[in-house]
Short mmCIF file of C-alpha atoms and ligand atoms in Angstrom, two decimals:
data_model
loop_
_atom_site.label_atom_id
_atom_site.label_comp_id
_atom_site.label_asym_id
_atom_site.label_seq_id
_atom_site.Cartn_x
_atom_site.Cartn_y
_atom_site.Cartn_z
CA MET A 1 0.00 0.00 0.00
CA GLU A 2 1.12 3.53 -0.73
CA LYS A 3 1.35 5.99 2.11
CA PRO A 4 -1.24 8.75 1.69
CA GLY A 5 0.17 11.70 -0.19
CA GLU A 6 3.02 9.83 -1.80
CA ILE A 7 3.33 9.76 -5.55
CA VAL A 8 3.39 6.14 -6.65
CA LYS A 9 6.63 4.78 -8.09
CA GLN A 10 5.11 3.91 -11.50
CA LEU A 11 4.18 7.56 -12.07
CA GLU A 12 7.72 8.74 -11.29
CA THR A 13 8.97 6.92 -14.39
CA PHE A 14 6.79 9.24 -16.54
CA VAL A 15 8.25 12.54 -15.33
CA VAL A 16 9.19 14.94 -18.16
CA LYS A 17 12.82 15.64 -17.33
CA GLU A 18 13.17 18.30 -20.02
CA ALA A 19 10.54 20.54 -18.33
CA PRO A 20 10.61 22.45 -15.03
CA SER A 21 9.16 20.69 -11.99
CA THR A 22 6.81 18.88 -12.39
CA ALA A 23 5.07 17.40 -15.43
CA TYR A 24 4.22 13.71 -15.82
CA TYR A 25 3.21 12.45 -19.26
CA VAL A 26 1.69 8.96 -19.50
CA PRO A 27 0.96 7.85 -23.10
CA GLU A 28 -1.86 5.32 -23.63
CA PHE A 29 -3.13 5.80 -20.06
CA ILE A 30 -6.51 4.51 -21.26
CA SER A 31 -7.38 2.03 -24.04
CA LYS A 32 -9.12 2.88 -27.34
CA ASP A 33 -12.30 1.29 -26.00
CA GLU A 34 -12.20 3.45 -22.88
CA GLU A 35 -11.59 6.53 -25.04
CA ALA A 36 -14.62 5.71 -27.21
CA TYR A 37 -16.74 5.07 -24.10
CA LEU A 38 -15.73 8.34 -22.43
CA LEU A 39 -16.43 10.32 -25.63
CA GLN A 40 -19.83 8.63 -25.87
CA GLN A 41 -20.64 9.64 -22.27
CA VAL A 42 -19.50 13.23 -22.87
CA TYR A 43 -21.72 13.55 -25.94
CA LYS A 44 -24.67 11.92 -24.17
CA ALA A 45 -24.96 14.86 -21.77
CA PRO A 46 -28.00 17.08 -22.37
CA LYS A 47 -27.38 20.24 -24.38
CA PRO A 48 -27.80 22.65 -21.38
CA LYS A 49 -24.89 20.87 -19.67
CA TRP A 50 -22.59 22.60 -22.19
CA THR A 51 -21.35 26.16 -21.69
CA GLN A 52 -20.16 27.82 -24.88
CA LEU A 53 -17.10 30.04 -24.42
CA SER A 54 -15.03 31.79 -27.06
CA GLY A 55 -12.74 29.13 -28.47
CA ARG A 56 -14.16 26.08 -26.66
CA ARG A 57 -17.21 24.69 -24.90
CA LEU A 58 -17.24 22.98 -21.54
CA GLN A 59 -19.13 20.81 -19.08
CA ASN A 60 -18.66 21.29 -15.35
CA TRP A 61 -19.06 18.24 -13.09
CA GLY A 62 -18.82 18.06 -9.30
CA GLY A 63 -20.04 21.57 -8.44
CA LEU A 64 -18.94 25.15 -9.03
CA PRO A 65 -15.66 25.99 -7.23
CA HIS A 66 -16.20 29.11 -5.06
CA PRO A 67 -14.00 30.99 -2.54
CA ASN A 68 -16.55 30.24 0.22
CA GLY A 69 -16.61 26.55 -0.66
CA MET A 70 -18.04 24.34 -3.39
CA LEU A 71 -21.54 22.96 -3.06
CA SER A 72 -20.39 19.55 -4.07
CA GLU A 73 -22.38 17.25 -6.35
CA LYS A 74 -21.73 13.55 -6.74
CA LEU A 75 -19.80 12.76 -9.92
CA PRO A 76 -21.42 10.37 -12.40
CA SER A 77 -19.98 6.86 -12.17
CA TRP A 78 -18.34 7.05 -15.64
CA LEU A 79 -16.16 9.89 -14.28
CA GLU A 80 -15.75 8.49 -10.77
CA LYS A 81 -13.89 5.48 -12.12
CA TYR A 82 -11.16 7.80 -13.41
CA THR A 83 -11.11 10.28 -10.51
CA GLU A 84 -10.44 7.27 -8.27
CA LYS A 85 -7.84 5.70 -10.56
CA ILE A 86 -5.91 8.98 -10.84
CA SER A 87 -6.23 9.88 -7.15
CA ALA A 88 -4.71 6.47 -6.31
CA LEU A 89 -1.51 7.72 -7.96
CA GLY A 90 -1.08 10.02 -4.94
CA VAL A 91 -1.18 13.27 -6.91
CA PHE A 92 -3.72 15.00 -4.62
CA SER A 93 -1.83 14.38 -1.34
CA GLY A 94 -4.02 11.42 -0.47
CA LYS A 95 -7.30 13.21 -1.27
CA THR A 96 -9.70 12.11 -4.01
CA ALA A 97 -10.51 14.35 -6.97
CA ASN A 98 -14.02 15.80 -6.70
CA HIS A 99 -14.19 18.05 -9.76
CA VAL A 100 -14.02 17.48 -13.52
CA LEU A 101 -14.07 20.06 -16.28
CA VAL A 102 -14.74 18.67 -19.76
CA ASN A 103 -13.39 20.95 -22.48
CA GLU A 104 -14.09 20.47 -26.18
CA TYR A 105 -11.91 22.18 -28.80
CA LYS A 106 -12.64 22.10 -32.51
CA PRO A 107 -9.66 22.55 -34.85
CA GLY A 108 -8.65 26.21 -34.72
CA GLU A 109 -9.89 26.62 -31.13
CA GLY A 110 -7.81 27.09 -27.99
CA ILE A 111 -7.48 28.74 -24.61
CA MET A 112 -5.60 31.91 -23.66
CA PRO A 113 -2.55 31.60 -21.39
CA HIS A 114 -3.81 31.53 -17.79
CA GLU A 115 -3.23 30.16 -14.30
CA ASP A 116 -5.71 27.75 -12.72
CA GLY A 117 -5.89 29.76 -9.51
CA PRO A 118 -6.25 29.12 -5.79
CA LEU A 119 -9.57 27.23 -5.57
CA TYR A 120 -7.95 23.91 -6.49
CA HIS A 121 -5.37 21.68 -4.87
CA PRO A 122 -2.31 22.73 -6.96
CA THR A 123 -2.33 19.66 -9.21
CA VAL A 124 -4.17 19.33 -12.51
CA THR A 125 -4.58 15.97 -14.21
CA THR A 126 -5.87 15.71 -17.76
CA ILE A 127 -7.15 12.74 -19.77
CA ASN A 128 -6.97 13.54 -23.47
CA LEU A 129 -9.53 12.25 -25.96
CA GLY A 130 -10.01 12.42 -29.73
CA SER A 131 -7.09 14.55 -30.92
CA HIS A 132 -3.63 15.64 -29.93
CA THR A 133 -2.90 19.22 -28.96
CA LEU A 134 0.06 21.30 -27.93
CA LEU A 135 -0.14 22.80 -24.45
CA ASP A 136 2.12 25.87 -24.34
CA PHE A 137 3.78 27.26 -21.20
CA TYR A 138 4.68 30.89 -20.53
CA HIS A 139 6.58 32.90 -17.93
CA PRO A 140 4.29 35.24 -15.98
CA ILE A 141 4.40 38.95 -16.85
CA ASP A 142 7.39 40.47 -15.08
CA ASN A 143 6.63 44.14 -14.34
CA SER A 144 10.20 44.82 -13.21
CA GLN A 145 11.41 44.16 -16.78
CA GLN A 146 10.04 47.40 -18.21
CA ASP A 147 12.70 47.63 -20.93
CA VAL A 148 11.99 44.11 -22.26
CA PRO A 149 8.77 43.76 -24.25
CA GLN A 150 6.43 41.30 -22.47
CA THR A 151 4.88 39.53 -25.42
CA GLU A 152 3.50 36.01 -25.59
CA LYS A 153 6.45 35.24 -27.82
CA SER A 154 9.05 36.54 -25.37
CA ARG A 155 7.35 34.81 -22.40
CA TYR A 156 6.98 31.43 -24.20
CA LEU A 157 8.96 28.66 -22.53
CA LEU A 158 8.07 25.24 -23.98
CA SER A 159 5.22 23.01 -25.11
CA LEU A 160 3.95 19.57 -24.20
CA LEU A 161 2.45 17.36 -26.88
CA VAL A 162 -0.59 15.60 -25.47
CA GLU A 163 -1.77 12.66 -27.54
CA PRO A 164 -5.18 10.97 -27.46
CA ARG A 165 -5.57 8.55 -24.50
CA SER A 166 -2.67 10.11 -22.60
CA LEU A 167 -2.67 11.42 -19.04
CA LEU A 168 -0.91 14.66 -18.16
CA VAL A 169 -0.20 15.65 -14.55
CA LEU A 170 1.04 19.15 -13.68
CA GLN A 171 2.21 20.21 -10.22
CA HIS A 172 4.59 22.64 -8.48
CA ASP A 173 6.02 25.33 -10.79
CA MET A 174 4.35 23.87 -13.87
CA TYR A 175 1.03 24.50 -12.11
CA LYS A 176 1.73 27.48 -9.84
CA TYR A 177 4.35 29.59 -11.59
CA PHE A 178 4.04 29.13 -15.35
CA LEU A 179 0.91 29.97 -17.33
CA HIS A 180 -0.55 27.49 -19.80
CA GLY A 181 -2.57 27.90 -22.97
CA ILE A 182 -3.47 26.35 -26.31
CA GLN A 183 -3.06 28.25 -29.60
CA GLY A 184 -6.14 28.40 -31.79
CA VAL A 185 -4.56 26.74 -34.83
CA ASN A 186 -5.41 23.83 -37.16
CA GLN A 187 -1.94 22.30 -37.34
CA ASP A 188 1.07 21.99 -35.07
CA ILE A 189 4.64 21.81 -36.31
CA LEU A 190 6.80 20.07 -33.76
CA THR A 191 10.02 21.84 -32.80
CA ASP A 192 12.72 21.19 -30.22
CA ARG A 193 10.57 23.19 -27.77
CA VAL A 194 8.25 20.18 -27.35
CA ALA A 195 9.73 19.00 -24.06
CA ASN A 196 8.14 15.54 -23.96
CA LEU A 197 8.74 14.65 -27.63
CA SER A 198 10.81 11.56 -26.81
CA ALA A 199 7.87 10.13 -24.83
CA THR A 200 5.44 10.50 -27.77
CA ASN A 201 4.85 8.76 -31.10
CA ALA A 202 5.85 11.90 -33.00
CA SER A 203 9.17 13.26 -34.26
CA MET A 204 10.75 16.66 -34.61
CA GLY A 205 9.52 18.46 -37.74
CA ASP A 206 6.23 16.53 -37.90
CA CYS A 207 3.17 18.55 -38.85
CA LEU A 208 0.13 17.25 -36.98
CA THR A 209 -3.39 18.21 -38.08
CA ARG A 210 -5.85 18.72 -35.25
CA SER A 211 -9.31 17.19 -35.08
CA THR A 212 -11.83 17.68 -32.27
CA ARG A 213 -10.18 17.23 -28.87
CA VAL A 214 -12.00 16.60 -25.61
CA SER A 215 -10.04 16.98 -22.38
CA LEU A 216 -11.15 15.76 -18.96
CA THR A 217 -9.50 18.08 -16.44
CA ILE A 218 -9.61 16.28 -13.12
CA ARG A 219 -8.89 18.18 -9.89
CA HIS A 220 -9.45 18.30 -6.16
CA VAL A 221 -11.34 21.26 -4.67
CA PRO A 222 -10.36 21.29 -0.97
CA LYS A 223 -12.99 23.74 0.26
CA VAL A 224 -16.37 22.05 0.14
CA LEU A 225 -19.60 23.11 1.86
CA ARG A 226 -20.86 20.37 4.11
CA THR A 227 -24.46 20.65 3.08
CA THR A 228 -27.06 17.99 2.63
CA VAL A 229 -29.35 19.15 -0.11
CA GLN A 230 -32.87 18.37 1.08
CA LEU A 231 -35.43 18.57 -1.63
CA GLY A 232 -39.13 19.03 -0.92
CA LYS A 233 -38.69 20.39 2.60
O1 LIG B 1 -7.80 21.42 -22.30
C1 LIG B 1 -6.80 21.48 -21.61
O2 LIG B 1 -5.97 20.56 -21.56
C2 LIG B 1 -6.53 22.69 -20.78
C3 LIG B 1 -7.73 23.17 -20.06
C4 LIG B 1 -7.39 24.20 -19.04
O3 LIG B 1 -6.33 24.77 -19.01
C5 LIG B 1 -8.38 24.55 -18.00
O4 LIG B 1 -9.54 24.09 -18.10
O5 LIG B 1 -8.03 25.28 -17.07
FE1 LIG B 2 -6.00 25.72 -17.14
#
């Protein structure tokens, strides 16, 4: 048995050594059948479950994270299987993930560089479905560097190639210090800035065409309201 809060040994072998601390990249974390099943479940959700944003649409499962605490909702069993499997890797300090954000990106869509903020345990785990993407990492804006232009280009650090069926785990500086985003493009040309390239099926110089990608972003929200919802009272 693992001690609570300890990262399991198997996960340590998947650390991306070419990136700052800490990114784990696990190719083929789930099978093709599991991928098809998860996509089927995502697309079974009723239309109002989707929120359309600019550049992506999303489903929120588990409750809405809030500074005063999340009114937590039980996850559906098709997600619970994976929140439990991933939590058993020890990435949430012995706690179990209680929140899942499903993001869908069509080719050409993406997400602006951002931080995930203080409402979550500082670990994000992502199961990737349907298409690859490149997740790009950026230095935060440094206001003391007034003479150096602070553009996305100058702040860009590296990218991680996430392939379908892979698991990505980000902690420490890769979660807390660097910003992450996805460019809204149709194709990705792989350069030597793809830090996990040697752990993927791709090679330097490859041009990968995006199709629709669905990501399951699995996290732990520590602050939960201890409320029993009583209907009809
Ligand atoms: O789709 C992804 O992998 C990234 C999503 C993300 O950054 C977020 O939901 O905060
Ligand atoms: Fe994010």
